[in-house]
PDB file of C-alpha atoms and ligand atoms in Angstrom:
ATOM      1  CA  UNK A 223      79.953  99.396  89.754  1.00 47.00           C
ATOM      2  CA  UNK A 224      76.430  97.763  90.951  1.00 50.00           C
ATOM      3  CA  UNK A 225      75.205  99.644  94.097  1.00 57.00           C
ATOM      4  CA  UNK A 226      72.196  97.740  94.732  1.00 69.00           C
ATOM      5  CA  UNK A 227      69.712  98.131  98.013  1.00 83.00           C
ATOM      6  CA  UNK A 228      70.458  95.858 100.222  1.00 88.00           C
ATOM      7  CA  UNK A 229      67.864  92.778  99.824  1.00 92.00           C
ATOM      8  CA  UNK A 230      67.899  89.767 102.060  1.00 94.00           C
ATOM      9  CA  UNK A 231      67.090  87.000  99.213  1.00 95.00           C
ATOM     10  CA  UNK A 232      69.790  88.306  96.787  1.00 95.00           C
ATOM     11  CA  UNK A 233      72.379  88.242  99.803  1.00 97.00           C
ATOM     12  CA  UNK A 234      70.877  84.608 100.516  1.00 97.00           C
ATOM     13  CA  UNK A 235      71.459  83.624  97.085  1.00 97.00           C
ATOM     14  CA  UNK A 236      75.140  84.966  97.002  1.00 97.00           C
ATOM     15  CA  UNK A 237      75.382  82.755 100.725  1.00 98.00           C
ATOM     16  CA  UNK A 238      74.064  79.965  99.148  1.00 97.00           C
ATOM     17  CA  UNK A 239      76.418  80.035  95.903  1.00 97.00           C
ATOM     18  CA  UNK A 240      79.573  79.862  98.686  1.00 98.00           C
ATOM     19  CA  UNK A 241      77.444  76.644 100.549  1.00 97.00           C
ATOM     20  CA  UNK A 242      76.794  78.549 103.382  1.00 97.00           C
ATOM     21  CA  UNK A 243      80.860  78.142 104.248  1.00 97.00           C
ATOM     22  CA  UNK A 244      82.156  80.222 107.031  1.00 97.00           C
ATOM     23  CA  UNK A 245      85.607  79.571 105.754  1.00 97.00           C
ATOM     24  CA  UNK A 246      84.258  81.592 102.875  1.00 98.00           C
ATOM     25  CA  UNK A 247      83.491  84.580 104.300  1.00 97.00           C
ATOM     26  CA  UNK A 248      86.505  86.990 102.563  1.00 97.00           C
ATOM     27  CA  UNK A 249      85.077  85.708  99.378  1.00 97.00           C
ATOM     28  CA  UNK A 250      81.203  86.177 100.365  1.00 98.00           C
ATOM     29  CA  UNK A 251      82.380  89.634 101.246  1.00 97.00           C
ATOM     30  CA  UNK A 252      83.561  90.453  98.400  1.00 96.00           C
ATOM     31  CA  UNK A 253      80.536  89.283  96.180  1.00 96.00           C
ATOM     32  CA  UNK A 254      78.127  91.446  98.553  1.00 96.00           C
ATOM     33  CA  UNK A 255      80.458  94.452  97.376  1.00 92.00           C
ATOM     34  CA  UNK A 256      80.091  93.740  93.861  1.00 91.00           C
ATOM     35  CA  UNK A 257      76.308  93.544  94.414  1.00 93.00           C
ATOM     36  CA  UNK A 258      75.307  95.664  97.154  1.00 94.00           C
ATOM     37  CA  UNK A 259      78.239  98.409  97.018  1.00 91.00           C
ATOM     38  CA  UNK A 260      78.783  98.061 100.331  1.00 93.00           C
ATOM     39  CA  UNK A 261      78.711  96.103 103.889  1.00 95.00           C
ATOM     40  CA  UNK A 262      75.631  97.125 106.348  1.00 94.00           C
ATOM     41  CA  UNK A 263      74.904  95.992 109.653  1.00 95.00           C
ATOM     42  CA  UNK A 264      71.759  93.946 108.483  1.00 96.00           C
ATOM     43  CA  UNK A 265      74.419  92.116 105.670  1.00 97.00           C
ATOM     44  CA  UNK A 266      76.469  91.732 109.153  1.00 97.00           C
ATOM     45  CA  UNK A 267      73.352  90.084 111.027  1.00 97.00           C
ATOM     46  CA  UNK A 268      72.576  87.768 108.000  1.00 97.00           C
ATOM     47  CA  UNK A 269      76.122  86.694 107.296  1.00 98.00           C
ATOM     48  CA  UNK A 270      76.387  86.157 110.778  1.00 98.00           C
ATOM     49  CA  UNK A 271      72.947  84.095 111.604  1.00 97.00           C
ATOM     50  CA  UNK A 272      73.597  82.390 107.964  1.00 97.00           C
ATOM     51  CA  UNK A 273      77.133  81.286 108.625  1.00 97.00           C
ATOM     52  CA  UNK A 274      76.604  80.703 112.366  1.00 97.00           C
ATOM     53  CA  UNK A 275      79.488  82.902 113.197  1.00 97.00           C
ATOM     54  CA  UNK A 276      78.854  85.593 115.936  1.00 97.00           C
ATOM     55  CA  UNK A 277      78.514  89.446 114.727  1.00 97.00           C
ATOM     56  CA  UNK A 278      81.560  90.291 116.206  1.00 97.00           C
ATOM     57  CA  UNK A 279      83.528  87.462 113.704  1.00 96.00           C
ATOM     58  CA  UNK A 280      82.100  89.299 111.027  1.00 97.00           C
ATOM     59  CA  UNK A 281      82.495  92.616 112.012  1.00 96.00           C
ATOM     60  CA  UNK A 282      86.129  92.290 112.683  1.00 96.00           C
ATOM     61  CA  UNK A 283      87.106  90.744 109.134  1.00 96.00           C
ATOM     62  CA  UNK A 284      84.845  93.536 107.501  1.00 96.00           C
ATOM     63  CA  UNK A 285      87.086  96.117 109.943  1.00 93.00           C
ATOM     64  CA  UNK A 286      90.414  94.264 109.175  1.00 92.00           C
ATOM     65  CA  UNK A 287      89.866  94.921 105.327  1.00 89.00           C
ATOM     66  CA  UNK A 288      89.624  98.856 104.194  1.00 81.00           C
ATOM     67  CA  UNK A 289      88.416  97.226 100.783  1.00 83.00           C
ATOM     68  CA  UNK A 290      85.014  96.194 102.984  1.00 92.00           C
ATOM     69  CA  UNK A 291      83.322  99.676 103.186  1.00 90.00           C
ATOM     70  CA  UNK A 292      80.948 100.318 105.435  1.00 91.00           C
ATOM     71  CA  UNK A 293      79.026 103.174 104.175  1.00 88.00           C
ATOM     72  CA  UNK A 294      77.382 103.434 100.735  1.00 90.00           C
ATOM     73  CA  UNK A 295      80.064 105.027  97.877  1.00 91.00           C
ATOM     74  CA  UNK A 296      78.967 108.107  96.662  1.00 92.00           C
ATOM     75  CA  UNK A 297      78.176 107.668  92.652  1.00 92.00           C
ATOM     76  CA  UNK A 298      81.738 107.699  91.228  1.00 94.00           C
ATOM     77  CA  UNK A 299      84.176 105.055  92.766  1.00 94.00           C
ATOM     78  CA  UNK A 300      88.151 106.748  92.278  1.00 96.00           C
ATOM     79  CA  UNK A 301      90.726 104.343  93.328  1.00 96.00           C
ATOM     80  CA  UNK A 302      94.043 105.731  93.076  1.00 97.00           C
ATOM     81  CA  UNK A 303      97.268 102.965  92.904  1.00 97.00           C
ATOM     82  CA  UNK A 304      99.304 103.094  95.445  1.00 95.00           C
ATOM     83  CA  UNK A 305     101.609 100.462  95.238  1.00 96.00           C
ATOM     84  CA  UNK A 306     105.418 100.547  94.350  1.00 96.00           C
ATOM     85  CA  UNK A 307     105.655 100.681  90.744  1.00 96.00           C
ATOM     86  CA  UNK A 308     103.299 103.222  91.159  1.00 97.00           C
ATOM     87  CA  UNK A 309     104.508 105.250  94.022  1.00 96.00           C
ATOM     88  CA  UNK A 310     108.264 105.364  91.916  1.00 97.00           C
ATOM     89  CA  UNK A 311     106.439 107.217  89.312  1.00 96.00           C
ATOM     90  CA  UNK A 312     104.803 109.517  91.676  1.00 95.00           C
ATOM     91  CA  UNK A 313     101.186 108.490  92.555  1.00 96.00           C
ATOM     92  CA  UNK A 314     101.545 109.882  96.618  1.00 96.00           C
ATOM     93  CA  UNK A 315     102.072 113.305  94.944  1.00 97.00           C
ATOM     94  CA  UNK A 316      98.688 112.150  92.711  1.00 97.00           C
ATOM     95  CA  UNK A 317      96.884 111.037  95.940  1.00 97.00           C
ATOM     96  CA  UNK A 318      97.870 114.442  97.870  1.00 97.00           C
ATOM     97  CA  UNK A 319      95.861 116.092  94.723  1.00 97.00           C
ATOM     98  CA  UNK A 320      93.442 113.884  94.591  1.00 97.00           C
ATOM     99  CA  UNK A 321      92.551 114.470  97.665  1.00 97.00           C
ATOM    100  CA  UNK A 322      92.891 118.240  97.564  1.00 97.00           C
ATOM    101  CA  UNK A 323      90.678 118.513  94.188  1.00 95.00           C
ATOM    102  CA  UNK A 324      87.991 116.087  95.399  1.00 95.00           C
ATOM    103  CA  UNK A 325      87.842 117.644  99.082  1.00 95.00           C
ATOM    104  CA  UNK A 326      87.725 113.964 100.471  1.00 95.00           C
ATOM    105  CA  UNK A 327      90.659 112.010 102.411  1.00 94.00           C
ATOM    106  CA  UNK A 328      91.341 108.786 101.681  1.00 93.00           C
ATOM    107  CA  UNK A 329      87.911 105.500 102.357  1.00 90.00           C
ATOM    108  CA  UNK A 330      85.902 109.046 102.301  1.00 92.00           C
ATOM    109  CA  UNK A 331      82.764 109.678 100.014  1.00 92.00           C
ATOM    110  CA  UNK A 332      80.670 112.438  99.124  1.00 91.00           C
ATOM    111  CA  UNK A 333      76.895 111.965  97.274  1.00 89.00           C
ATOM    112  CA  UNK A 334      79.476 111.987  94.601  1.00 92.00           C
ATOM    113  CA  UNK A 335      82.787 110.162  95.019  1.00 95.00           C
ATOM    114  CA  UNK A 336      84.608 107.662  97.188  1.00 95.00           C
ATOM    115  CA  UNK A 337      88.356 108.093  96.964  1.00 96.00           C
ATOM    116  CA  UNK A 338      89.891 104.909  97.968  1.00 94.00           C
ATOM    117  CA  UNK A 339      93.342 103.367  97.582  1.00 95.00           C
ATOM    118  CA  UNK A 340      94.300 100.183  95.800  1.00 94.00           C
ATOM    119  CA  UNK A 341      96.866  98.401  95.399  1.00 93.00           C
ATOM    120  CA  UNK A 342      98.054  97.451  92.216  1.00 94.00           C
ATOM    121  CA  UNK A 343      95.819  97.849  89.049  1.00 95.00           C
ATOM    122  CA  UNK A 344      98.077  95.128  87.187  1.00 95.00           C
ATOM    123  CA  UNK A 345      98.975  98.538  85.083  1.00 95.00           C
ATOM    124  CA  UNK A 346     102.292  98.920  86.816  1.00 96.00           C
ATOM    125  CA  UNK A 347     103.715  99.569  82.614  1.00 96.00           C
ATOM    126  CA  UNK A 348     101.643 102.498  82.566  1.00 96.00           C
ATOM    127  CA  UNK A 349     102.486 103.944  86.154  1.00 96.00           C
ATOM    128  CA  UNK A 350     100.895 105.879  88.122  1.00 97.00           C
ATOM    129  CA  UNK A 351      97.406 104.296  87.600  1.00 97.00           C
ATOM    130  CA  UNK A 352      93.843 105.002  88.642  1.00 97.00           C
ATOM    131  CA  UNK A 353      90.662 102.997  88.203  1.00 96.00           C
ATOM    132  CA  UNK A 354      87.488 105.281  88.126  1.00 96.00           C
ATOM    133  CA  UNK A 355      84.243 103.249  88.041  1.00 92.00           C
ATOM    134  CA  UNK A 356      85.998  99.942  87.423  1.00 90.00           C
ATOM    135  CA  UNK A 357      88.244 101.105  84.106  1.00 95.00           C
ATOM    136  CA  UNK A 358      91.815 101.540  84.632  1.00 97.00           C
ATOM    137  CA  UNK A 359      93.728 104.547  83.458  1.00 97.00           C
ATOM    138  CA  UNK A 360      97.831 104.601  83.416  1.00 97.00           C
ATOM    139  CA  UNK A 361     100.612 108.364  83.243  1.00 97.00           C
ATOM    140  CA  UNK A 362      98.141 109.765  85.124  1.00 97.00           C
ATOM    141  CA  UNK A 363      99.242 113.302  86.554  1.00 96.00           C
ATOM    142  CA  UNK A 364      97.415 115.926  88.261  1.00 96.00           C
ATOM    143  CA  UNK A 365      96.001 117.517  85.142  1.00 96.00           C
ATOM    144  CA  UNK A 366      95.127 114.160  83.104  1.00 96.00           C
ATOM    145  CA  UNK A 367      93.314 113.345  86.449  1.00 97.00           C
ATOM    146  CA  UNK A 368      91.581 116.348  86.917  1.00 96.00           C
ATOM    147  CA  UNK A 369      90.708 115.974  83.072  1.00 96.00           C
ATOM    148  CA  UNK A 370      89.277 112.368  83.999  1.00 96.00           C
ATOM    149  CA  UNK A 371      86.981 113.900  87.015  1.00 94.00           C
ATOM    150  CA  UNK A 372      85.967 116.222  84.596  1.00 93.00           C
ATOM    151  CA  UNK A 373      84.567 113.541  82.428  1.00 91.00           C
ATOM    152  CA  UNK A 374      83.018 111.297  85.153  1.00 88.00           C
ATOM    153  CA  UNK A 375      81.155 114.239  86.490  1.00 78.00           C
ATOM    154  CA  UNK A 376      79.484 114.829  83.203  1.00 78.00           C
ATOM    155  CA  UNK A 377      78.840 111.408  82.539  1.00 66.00           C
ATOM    156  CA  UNK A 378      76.471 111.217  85.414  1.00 56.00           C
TER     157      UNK A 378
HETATM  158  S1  FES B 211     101.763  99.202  91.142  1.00 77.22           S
HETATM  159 FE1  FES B 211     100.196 100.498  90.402  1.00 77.22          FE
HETATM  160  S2  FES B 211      99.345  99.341  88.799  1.00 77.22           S
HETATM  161 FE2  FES B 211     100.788  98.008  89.645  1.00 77.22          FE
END
């Protein structure tokens, strides 16, 4: 995952690759999470003055989304599945401890982590998935999960 600091000519750049479209704003979104990590209030002000929408536009399709974070993920991005095929094979029991080892609720973050939900990894074959730092894992139970943790934390 990138987790760049916010900078106003890279965010310009991204702007400028959608043509400055308002109708483009999901999409813009998106590409300033992929860069940036997450959605401030100056990316707000910019994408606002840049695609002469008013703050409050842009605020409330950041708000509407959970996917739109707006504070910066701690190191470690955890994503646990939480979509059907997945929930059949257990992954609100995985979420429960996932929560519980990482001491976060769900959208929460830590220097560390940021525990999020998703939904559907496209690994619904291999239910119940996770995604940890953009790589999908599938039969993940508590321990195998605690096992991954283990090895994202020393990976740091
Ligand atoms: S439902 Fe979880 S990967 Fe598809």
């Amino acid at each position: 995952m990138t987790n760049e600091d916010y900078d106003k000519q890279s965010a310009r750049e991204i702007i400028e690759g959608f043509e400055n479209r308002p109708e483009m704003l999901v999409q813009i979104l998106h590409a300033f999470l992929d860069r940036f990590g997450w959605i401030s209030d100056e990316a707000i002000r910019q994408l606002a003055s840049e695609l002469n929408l008013s703050r409050a536009d842009v605020h409330g399709v950041v708000s509407y989304y959970h996917d739109f974070r707006t504070s910066p993920p701690g190191k470690h991005v955890v994503k646990i599945c939480e979509a059907e095929a997945c929930q059949s094979m257990g992954s609100r029991e995985l979420s429960e401890h996932a929560q519980e080892s990482l001491g976060l609720g769900m959208h929460e973050s830590n220097d560390d982590v940021t525990l999020e939900p998703v939904y559907c990894l496209g690994n619904c074959a291999c239910s119940p998935a996770i995604m940890v730092d953009g790589k999908t894992f599938g039969r993940v139970n508590a321990d195998r999960f605690d096992e991954i943790v283990a090895t994202m934390n020393e990976a740091r």
